[in-house]
PDB file of C-alpha atoms and ligand atoms in Angstrom:
ATOM      1  CA  MET A  18      63.561  83.336 129.864  1.00 81.00           C
ATOM      2  CA  PRO A  19      60.663  85.209 127.497  1.00 89.00           C
ATOM      3  CA  GLU A  20      62.794  86.626 124.190  1.00 93.00           C
ATOM      4  CA  GLY A  21      61.369  87.040 120.489  1.00 95.00           C
ATOM      5  CA  ASP A  22      60.403  83.164 120.398  1.00 96.00           C
ATOM      6  CA  THR A  23      58.552  82.951 122.973  1.00 95.00           C
ATOM      7  CA  VAL A  24      56.929  86.839 122.605  1.00 96.00           C
ATOM      8  CA  PHE A  25      55.795  85.922 119.029  1.00 96.00           C
ATOM      9  CA  ALA A  26      54.511  82.170 119.842  1.00 95.00           C
ATOM     10  CA  THR A  27      52.230  84.539 122.388  1.00 96.00           C
ATOM     11  CA  ALA A  28      50.867  86.542 120.209  1.00 97.00           C
ATOM     12  CA  ALA A  29      50.463  83.359 117.664  1.00 96.00           C
ATOM     13  CA  ARG A  30      47.819  82.071 120.448  1.00 96.00           C
ATOM     14  CA  LEU A  31      46.696  85.531 121.590  1.00 98.00           C
ATOM     15  CA  ARG A  32      46.199  85.982 118.122  1.00 97.00           C
ATOM     16  CA  VAL A  33      43.777  82.776 118.005  1.00 96.00           C
ATOM     17  CA  ALA A  34      41.793  83.467 121.022  1.00 97.00           C
ATOM     18  CA  LEU A  35      41.242  87.680 120.749  1.00 98.00           C
ATOM     19  CA  ALA A  36      41.310  88.739 117.082  1.00 98.00           C
ATOM     20  CA  GLY A  37      38.094  89.642 115.398  1.00 97.00           C
ATOM     21  CA  ARG A  38      36.301  88.895 118.729  1.00 97.00           C
ATOM     22  CA  ARG A  39      34.936  91.598 121.552  1.00 97.00           C
ATOM     23  CA  LEU A  40      36.032  91.586 124.442  1.00 97.00           C
ATOM     24  CA  ARG A  41      33.102  90.741 127.043  1.00 97.00           C
ATOM     25  CA  HIS A  42      35.181  91.844 129.814  1.00 97.00           C
ATOM     26  CA  THR A  43      38.408  93.525 131.112  1.00 97.00           C
ATOM     27  CA  ASP A  44      40.227  94.189 133.880  1.00 97.00           C
ATOM     28  CA  PHE A  45      43.080  96.025 134.154  1.00 98.00           C
ATOM     29  CA  ARG A  46      44.968  95.784 137.875  1.00 97.00           C
ATOM     30  CA  VAL A  47      47.587  98.172 137.881  1.00 95.00           C
ATOM     31  CA  PRO A  48      46.689 101.684 139.266  1.00 95.00           C
ATOM     32  CA  ARG A  49      47.940 104.165 135.995  1.00 95.00           C
ATOM     33  CA  LEU A  50      44.811 101.446 134.039  1.00 96.00           C
ATOM     34  CA  ALA A  51      42.611 100.734 137.084  1.00 94.00           C
ATOM     35  CA  THR A  52      39.577 102.811 135.700  1.00 94.00           C
ATOM     36  CA  VAL A  53      39.883 102.035 132.094  1.00 95.00           C
ATOM     37  CA  ASP A  54      37.240  99.734 130.870  1.00 95.00           C
ATOM     38  CA  LEU A  55      37.612  98.417 126.779  1.00 96.00           C
ATOM     39  CA  THR A  56      34.285  96.202 127.549  1.00 96.00           C
ATOM     40  CA  GLY A  57      31.857  95.500 124.401  1.00 95.00           C
ATOM     41  CA  ARG A  58      34.866  96.628 122.415  1.00 96.00           C
ATOM     42  CA  ARG A  59      36.398  94.590 119.124  1.00 96.00           C
ATOM     43  CA  VAL A  60      40.353  93.470 119.182  1.00 97.00           C
ATOM     44  CA  SER A  61      41.810  93.374 115.715  1.00 96.00           C
ATOM     45  CA  THR A  62      44.580  91.905 115.704  1.00 96.00           C
ATOM     46  CA  VAL A  63      47.317  90.639 117.878  1.00 97.00           C
ATOM     47  CA  ARG A  64      51.151  91.114 117.183  1.00 95.00           C
ATOM     48  CA  SER A  65      54.156  91.334 118.114  1.00 95.00           C
ATOM     49  CA  ARG A  66      57.425  92.948 117.514  1.00 93.00           C
ATOM     50  CA  GLY A  67      61.129  91.904 118.660  1.00 93.00           C
ATOM     51  CA  LYS A  68      60.255  91.354 122.034  1.00 93.00           C
ATOM     52  CA  HIS A  69      57.237  93.660 122.320  1.00 94.00           C
ATOM     53  CA  LEU A  70      53.339  92.570 121.977  1.00 96.00           C
ATOM     54  CA  PHE A  71      50.399  94.371 120.956  1.00 96.00           C
ATOM     55  CA  ILE A  72      46.582  93.829 121.538  1.00 98.00           C
ATOM     56  CA  ASP A  73      44.925  96.455 119.275  1.00 96.00           C
ATOM     57  CA  VAL A  74      41.441  97.222 120.078  1.00 97.00           C
ATOM     58  CA  GLU A  75      38.805  99.032 117.861  1.00 94.00           C
ATOM     59  CA  GLY A  76      37.166 102.063 119.079  1.00 90.00           C
ATOM     60  CA  PRO A  77      33.783 101.875 120.682  1.00 87.00           C
ATOM     61  CA  ASP A  78      31.173 101.406 118.181  1.00 79.00           C
ATOM     62  CA  ASP A  79      29.656 104.836 118.850  1.00 72.00           C
ATOM     63  CA  ALA A  80      32.925 106.699 117.955  1.00 63.00           C
ATOM     64  CA  ARG A  81      34.598 106.957 114.598  1.00 60.00           C
ATOM     65  CA  ALA A  82      36.948 104.158 114.269  1.00 52.00           C
ATOM     66  CA  ALA A  83      39.662 105.843 114.030  1.00 53.00           C
ATOM     67  CA  ASP A  84      39.342 108.246 116.839  1.00 60.00           C
ATOM     68  CA  SER A  85      39.909 105.762 120.197  1.00 87.00           C
ATOM     69  CA  ALA A  86      41.713 102.387 118.699  1.00 92.00           C
ATOM     70  CA  VAL A  87      43.855 101.412 121.665  1.00 95.00           C
ATOM     71  CA  SER A  88      46.994  99.390 121.970  1.00 96.00           C
ATOM     72  CA  ILE A  89      47.323  96.765 125.202  1.00 97.00           C
ATOM     73  CA  HIS A  90      51.223  97.087 124.355  1.00 97.00           C
ATOM     74  CA  SER A  91      52.769  94.651 127.537  1.00 97.00           C
ATOM     75  CA  HIS A  92      55.838  93.127 127.843  1.00 95.00           C
ATOM     76  CA  LEU A  93      57.192  90.376 129.383  1.00 93.00           C
ATOM     77  CA  LYS A  94      60.535  91.626 131.137  1.00 91.00           C
ATOM     78  CA  MET A  95      61.897  88.001 133.503  1.00 87.00           C
ATOM     79  CA  GLU A  96      58.734  86.502 134.767  1.00 90.00           C
ATOM     80  CA  GLY A  97      55.494  87.436 132.518  1.00 95.00           C
ATOM     81  CA  ALA A  98      53.510  85.344 130.914  1.00 96.00           C
ATOM     82  CA  TRP A  99      50.058  85.715 128.751  1.00 97.00           C
ATOM     83  CA  VAL A 100      47.969  82.177 130.261  1.00 96.00           C
ATOM     84  CA  ILE A 101      45.398  82.023 127.441  1.00 96.00           C
ATOM     85  CA  GLY A 102      42.254  79.073 128.494  1.00 94.00           C
ATOM     86  CA  PRO A 103      38.206  78.085 128.359  1.00 94.00           C
ATOM     87  CA  ILE A 104      36.278  80.429 130.431  1.00 92.00           C
ATOM     88  CA  GLY A 105      36.586  79.714 134.151  1.00 87.00           C
ATOM     89  CA  ARG A 106      39.693  77.652 134.059  1.00 90.00           C
ATOM     90  CA  ARG A 107      41.851  77.729 137.332  1.00 91.00           C
ATOM     91  CA  TRP A 108      44.696  80.094 137.163  1.00 91.00           C
ATOM     92  CA  ARG A 109      47.853  78.360 137.214  1.00 89.00           C
ATOM     93  CA  ARG A 110      50.388  81.547 138.672  1.00 93.00           C
ATOM     94  CA  PRO A 111      48.429  83.329 141.951  1.00 94.00           C
ATOM     95  CA  ALA A 112      45.925  85.528 141.114  1.00 94.00           C
ATOM     96  CA  HIS A 113      47.867  88.519 142.807  1.00 96.00           C
ATOM     97  CA  GLN A 114      50.270  88.403 139.975  1.00 96.00           C
ATOM     98  CA  ALA A 115      47.653  88.517 137.344  1.00 97.00           C
ATOM     99  CA  ARG A 116      47.843  92.302 135.361  1.00 97.00           C
ATOM    100  CA  VAL A 117      45.134  92.717 133.429  1.00 98.00           C
ATOM    101  CA  VAL A 118      42.479  89.806 132.049  1.00 97.00           C
ATOM    102  CA  LEU A 119      40.771  90.005 129.038  1.00 98.00           C
ATOM    103  CA  ARG A 120      37.709  87.639 128.677  1.00 98.00           C
ATOM    104  CA  THR A 121      35.484  86.933 124.818  1.00 97.00           C
ATOM    105  CA  ASP A 122      32.685  85.132 124.512  1.00 97.00           C
ATOM    106  CA  GLU A 123      35.079  81.540 124.758  1.00 95.00           C
ATOM    107  CA  HIS A 124      38.104  82.397 125.729  1.00 96.00           C
ATOM    108  CA  GLU A 125      39.815  84.542 128.767  1.00 97.00           C
ATOM    109  CA  ALA A 126      43.680  85.535 128.360  1.00 98.00           C
ATOM    110  CA  VAL A 127      45.542  86.632 132.017  1.00 97.00           C
ATOM    111  CA  GLY A 128      48.734  89.043 131.594  1.00 98.00           C
ATOM    112  CA  PHE A 129      50.091  87.509 134.686  1.00 97.00           C
ATOM    113  CA  ASP A 130      53.521  89.927 136.572  1.00 96.00           C
ATOM    114  CA  LEU A 131      54.035  91.877 132.845  1.00 97.00           C
ATOM    115  CA  GLY A 132      57.287  94.186 132.995  1.00 94.00           C
ATOM    116  CA  ILE A 133      55.306  97.030 130.796  1.00 95.00           C
ATOM    117  CA  LEU A 134      51.506  96.735 130.644  1.00 97.00           C
ATOM    118  CA  GLU A 135      50.501 100.304 128.646  1.00 96.00           C
ATOM    119  CA  LEU A 136      47.646 101.508 126.714  1.00 96.00           C
ATOM    120  CA  LEU A 137      48.607 103.364 123.326  1.00 95.00           C
ATOM    121  CA  THR A 138      46.939 105.495 120.794  1.00 93.00           C
ATOM    122  CA  ASP A 139      49.590 105.246 118.502  1.00 90.00           C
ATOM    123  CA  PRO A 140      51.603 101.612 118.903  1.00 88.00           C
ATOM    124  CA  ASP A 141      54.003 102.209 115.449  1.00 85.00           C
ATOM    125  CA  ALA A 142      55.282 105.714 116.872  1.00 83.00           C
ATOM    126  CA  ALA A 143      55.777 104.365 119.801  1.00 78.00           C
ATOM    127  CA  LEU A 144      57.964 101.627 118.275  1.00 81.00           C
ATOM    128  CA  GLU A 145      60.394 103.033 115.453  1.00 84.00           C
ATOM    129  CA  TYR A 146      62.798 103.178 117.479  1.00 86.00           C
ATOM    130  CA  LEU A 147      63.533  99.622 117.464  1.00 92.00           C
ATOM    131  CA  GLY A 148      65.039  98.024 114.725  1.00 94.00           C
ATOM    132  CA  PRO A 149      64.287  95.042 112.567  1.00 95.00           C
ATOM    133  CA  ASP A 150      62.253  91.884 114.302  1.00 96.00           C
ATOM    134  CA  LEU A 151      64.315  89.127 113.791  1.00 97.00           C
ATOM    135  CA  LEU A 152      60.765  87.149 113.778  1.00 96.00           C
ATOM    136  CA  ALA A 153      58.790  89.337 110.646  1.00 94.00           C
ATOM    137  CA  ASP A 154      57.486  88.457 107.849  1.00 92.00           C
ATOM    138  CA  ASP A 155      59.549  91.573 105.961  1.00 92.00           C
ATOM    139  CA  TRP A 156      62.540  90.980 108.312  1.00 95.00           C
ATOM    140  CA  ASP A 157      65.213  93.104 106.759  1.00 96.00           C
ATOM    141  CA  PRO A 158      68.878  91.283 107.178  1.00 97.00           C
ATOM    142  CA  ALA A 159      70.561  94.305 105.750  1.00 98.00           C
ATOM    143  CA  GLU A 160      69.197  96.935 107.744  1.00 97.00           C
ATOM    144  CA  ALA A 161      69.920  95.232 110.970  1.00 97.00           C
ATOM    145  CA  ALA A 162      73.700  94.408 109.733  1.00 98.00           C
ATOM    146  CA  HIS A 163      74.160  97.938 109.328  1.00 98.00           C
ATOM    147  CA  ARG A 164      72.479  98.897 111.873  1.00 97.00           C
ATOM    148  CA  LEU A 165      74.900  96.783 114.011  1.00 98.00           C
ATOM    149  CA  GLU A 166      78.146  97.805 112.222  1.00 98.00           C
ATOM    150  CA  SER A 167      77.291 101.604 113.191  1.00 97.00           C
ATOM    151  CA  LEU A 168      78.471 100.656 116.364  1.00 96.00           C
ATOM    152  CA  PRO A 169      81.714  98.953 115.540  1.00 98.00           C
ATOM    153  CA  ASP A 170      83.389  99.692 119.348  1.00 96.00           C
ATOM    154  CA  GLN A 171      80.462  97.666 120.651  1.00 95.00           C
ATOM    155  CA  PRO A 172      80.928  94.946 122.286  1.00 95.00           C
ATOM    156  CA  ILE A 173      79.244  92.158 120.255  1.00 96.00           C
ATOM    157  CA  GLY A 174      77.440  90.922 123.404  1.00 95.00           C
ATOM    158  CA  THR A 175      76.177  93.653 124.312  1.00 94.00           C
ATOM    159  CA  ALA A 176      75.190  95.093 120.613  1.00 96.00           C
ATOM    160  CA  LEU A 177      73.196  91.377 120.376  1.00 96.00           C
ATOM    161  CA  LEU A 178      70.998  92.657 122.968  1.00 93.00           C
ATOM    162  CA  ASP A 179      70.171  96.292 121.866  1.00 93.00           C
ATOM    163  CA  GLN A 180      66.591  96.744 120.887  1.00 93.00           C
ATOM    164  CA  ARG A 181      67.748  99.503 118.621  1.00 93.00           C
ATOM    165  CA  LEU A 182      69.943  97.522 116.669  1.00 96.00           C
ATOM    166  CA  LEU A 183      68.075  94.214 115.748  1.00 95.00           C
ATOM    167  CA  ALA A 184      64.706  93.450 118.081  1.00 95.00           C
ATOM    168  CA  GLY A 185      64.191  90.077 119.906  1.00 95.00           C
ATOM    169  CA  ILE A 186      67.182  88.530 120.755  1.00 95.00           C
ATOM    170  CA  GLY A 187      67.772  88.156 125.402  1.00 93.00           C
ATOM    171  CA  ASN A 188      70.111  87.409 126.982  1.00 92.00           C
ATOM    172  CA  VAL A 189      69.848  83.261 126.553  1.00 95.00           C
ATOM    173  CA  TYR A 190      70.378  83.600 122.889  1.00 96.00           C
ATOM    174  CA  ARG A 191      73.140  85.955 123.077  1.00 96.00           C
ATOM    175  CA  SER A 192      75.324  83.733 125.212  1.00 97.00           C
ATOM    176  CA  GLU A 193      74.314  81.497 122.250  1.00 98.00           C
ATOM    177  CA  ILE A 194      75.003  82.891 119.228  1.00 98.00           C
ATOM    178  CA  CYS A 195      78.287  84.178 120.744  1.00 98.00           C
ATOM    179  CA  PHE A 196      79.299  80.423 121.519  1.00 98.00           C
ATOM    180  CA  LEU A 197      78.100  79.359 117.963  1.00 98.00           C
ATOM    181  CA  GLY A 198      79.863  81.734 115.792  1.00 98.00           C
ATOM    182  CA  GLY A 199      82.839  81.182 117.794  1.00 98.00           C
ATOM    183  CA  MET A 200      82.831  84.764 119.753  1.00 98.00           C
ATOM    184  CA  LEU A 201      83.814  86.254 123.156  1.00 97.00           C
ATOM    185  CA  PRO A 202      80.724  88.787 123.919  1.00 96.00           C
ATOM    186  CA  THR A 203      83.620  91.287 124.653  1.00 95.00           C
ATOM    187  CA  ARG A 204      84.902  91.094 120.548  1.00 97.00           C
ATOM    188  CA  PRO A 205      83.990  94.554 119.500  1.00 97.00           C
ATOM    189  CA  VAL A 206      81.428  94.342 116.508  1.00 98.00           C
ATOM    190  CA  ALA A 207      84.422  95.915 113.854  1.00 98.00           C
ATOM    191  CA  ALA A 208      85.681  92.195 114.574  1.00 98.00           C
ATOM    192  CA  VAL A 209      82.622  90.481 113.766  1.00 98.00           C
ATOM    193  CA  ASP A 210      81.278  88.834 110.310  1.00 98.00           C
ATOM    194  CA  VAL A 211      78.493  90.533 111.544  1.00 98.00           C
ATOM    195  CA  PRO A 212      75.821  89.321 108.060  1.00 98.00           C
ATOM    196  CA  ALA A 213      77.127  85.695 109.794  1.00 98.00           C
ATOM    197  CA  THR A 214      75.790  86.590 112.893  1.00 98.00           C
ATOM    198  CA  VAL A 215      72.937  88.308 111.626  1.00 98.00           C
ATOM    199  CA  ASP A 216      71.922  85.099 109.944  1.00 98.00           C
ATOM    200  CA  LEU A 217      73.054  83.456 112.237  1.00 98.00           C
ATOM    201  CA  SER A 218      70.593  85.254 114.970  1.00 98.00           C
ATOM    202  CA  ARG A 219      67.892  84.616 112.208  1.00 97.00           C
ATOM    203  CA  ARG A 220      67.765  80.705 111.691  1.00 97.00           C
ATOM    204  CA  LEU A 221      68.065  80.263 115.006  1.00 96.00           C
ATOM    205  CA  LEU A 222      65.417  82.314 116.210  1.00 96.00           C
ATOM    206  CA  TRP A 223      63.097  81.148 113.384  1.00 96.00           C
ATOM    207  CA  ALA A 224      63.632  77.658 114.057  1.00 95.00           C
ATOM    208  CA  ASN A 225      62.657  77.734 117.737  1.00 95.00           C
ATOM    209  CA  ARG A 226      59.287  80.529 117.261  1.00 92.00           C
ATOM    210  CA  LEU A 227      56.223  77.897 117.975  1.00 87.00           C
ATOM    211  CA  ARG A 228      58.559  75.266 119.670  1.00 89.00           C
ATOM    212  CA  THR A 229      57.680  74.442 122.978  1.00 86.00           C
ATOM    213  CA  ALA A 230      61.565  74.091 124.684  1.00 90.00           C
ATOM    214  CA  ARG A 231      63.524  76.474 123.195  1.00 95.00           C
ATOM    215  CA  THR A 232      67.273  74.437 121.611  1.00 97.00           C
ATOM    216  CA  THR A 233      70.359  75.902 119.858  1.00 97.00           C
ATOM    217  CA  THR A 234      72.256  72.490 120.093  1.00 97.00           C
ATOM    218  CA  GLY A 235      68.798  71.042 118.191  1.00 95.00           C
ATOM    219  CA  ASN A 236      68.575  68.285 120.515  1.00 95.00           C
ATOM    220  CA  THR A 237      64.948  69.201 122.556  1.00 93.00           C
ATOM    221  CA  ALA A 238      66.356  66.583 126.268  1.00 94.00           C
ATOM    222  CA  PRO A 239      66.360  68.421 128.947  1.00 91.00           C
ATOM    223  CA  ASN A 240      69.943  69.428 129.872  1.00 93.00           C
ATOM    224  CA  ALA A 241      71.201  69.066 126.580  1.00 96.00           C
ATOM    225  CA  ARG A 242      69.087  71.820 124.837  1.00 97.00           C
ATOM    226  CA  LEU A 243      71.805  74.608 124.955  1.00 98.00           C
ATOM    227  CA  TRP A 244      75.120  75.286 124.788  1.00 98.00           C
ATOM    228  CA  VAL A 245      76.368  77.512 127.477  1.00 98.00           C
ATOM    229  CA  TYR A 246      73.784  79.517 128.687  1.00 97.00           C
ATOM    230  CA  GLY A 247      73.257  78.380 132.543  1.00 96.00           C
ATOM    231  CA  ARG A 248      76.086  75.885 131.968  1.00 97.00           C
ATOM    232  CA  ARG A 249      79.000  77.648 134.009  1.00 97.00           C
ATOM    233  CA  GLY A 250      81.712  75.294 135.454  1.00 98.00           C
ATOM    234  CA  GLN A 251      79.690  72.336 132.928  1.00 98.00           C
ATOM    235  CA  PRO A 252      82.582  70.758 130.403  1.00 98.00           C
ATOM    236  CA  CYS A 253      81.861  72.682 126.374  1.00 98.00           C
ATOM    237  CA  ARG A 254      80.155  70.555 123.967  1.00 98.00           C
ATOM    238  CA  ARG A 255      82.479  70.438 121.940  1.00 98.00           C
ATOM    239  CA  CYS A 256      86.363  70.833 123.757  1.00 98.00           C
ATOM    240  CA  GLN A 257      85.215  69.797 127.708  1.00 98.00           C
ATOM    241  CA  THR A 258      86.977  72.871 128.719  1.00 98.00           C
ATOM    242  CA  PRO A 259      84.245  74.218 132.076  1.00 98.00           C
ATOM    243  CA  ILE A 260      82.007  76.241 130.615  1.00 98.00           C
ATOM    244  CA  GLU A 261      82.585  79.896 132.598  1.00 97.00           C
ATOM    245  CA  ARG A 262      80.529  83.699 133.165  1.00 96.00           C
ATOM    246  CA  GLY A 263      81.150  86.882 133.236  1.00 94.00           C
ATOM    247  CA  GLU A 264      79.509  90.089 133.165  1.00 92.00           C
ATOM    248  CA  LEU A 265      78.762  92.428 130.579  1.00 87.00           C
ATOM    249  CA  ASN A 266      76.754  96.133 130.429  1.00 72.00           C
ATOM    250  CA  SER A 267      73.331  95.766 128.812  1.00 63.00           C
ATOM    251  CA  ILE A 268      70.835  97.648 128.268  1.00 59.00           C
ATOM    252  CA  GLY A 269      67.501  97.074 130.457  1.00 58.00           C
ATOM    253  CA  GLY A 270      68.798  92.913 130.445  1.00 60.00           C
ATOM    254  CA  ASP A 271      70.773  90.811 132.461  1.00 69.00           C
ATOM    255  CA  ARG A 272      74.004  91.135 132.840  1.00 85.00           C
ATOM    256  CA  VAL A 273      75.363  87.459 133.423  1.00 93.00           C
ATOM    257  CA  VAL A 274      77.049  85.919 130.375  1.00 95.00           C
ATOM    258  CA  TYR A 275      78.380  82.606 129.365  1.00 97.00           C
ATOM    259  CA  PHE A 276      81.260  81.596 126.975  1.00 98.00           C
ATOM    260  CA  CYS A 277      83.556  78.584 126.534  1.00 98.00           C
ATOM    261  CA  PRO A 278      87.061  80.247 126.937  1.00 97.00           C
ATOM    262  CA  VAL A 279      88.634  78.154 124.298  1.00 98.00           C
ATOM    263  CA  CYS A 280      85.987  77.915 121.812  1.00 98.00           C
ATOM    264  CA  GLN A 281      85.652  81.360 121.639  1.00 98.00           C
ATOM    265  CA  THR A 282      88.183  83.847 120.568  1.00 96.00           C
TER     266      THR A 282
HETATM  267 ZN1  LIG B 327      84.635  74.522 123.593  1.00 56.95          ZN
END
């Protein structure tokens, strides 16, 4: 499932392919953007913030630069992916899933099954509501802790997914962070060591930001990468108790959460 680490790595790959390059062909395959054509315009940069991705495109040469710069904002949600390769390479996903195609002289970037795809003229304004980005160079742990502590009654499992508090955690990480912190996902924030949880979250995402296979256990072997997520009924890696699966309200995300009923209290 795409989370902050996936989006960070995707932005890094898109930046290599697109930043500083001119778009030679653009094809938006969603009705609202069907008439948009950014051909001839230059990509200034590609950046991520939490689980959001921005491809910043300069205005056309004949306009004042600040006039019509736009940002292609996308969000992978559950199934989305950006695939980057040389022009003409066969796509590994069916063409009907393609939502946008961007070509430079050398590369093609195709966004498949994007949960959000829109053009923004002021991306920073749209993102003002997001909490500190766990993978940003200027990551602000004190601000993240402050925002979490502002909701003391919220279950920690719900709060970790709230992108207004801190940005980048998805459903896999929230289960893993709760396990590593010894906390049931239902434990209220008021009873959580918030600075330690914030620090743990950053370390886990940071360690995985450029890995091809996400691991929270440190083990990269298949079936050994995660402590609890997706392991319902299998023995806890610490105490052998069967891992349980429950449901927890979350904003816009999957409700499912996994935990060990003995190691987490
Ligand atoms: Zn256990």
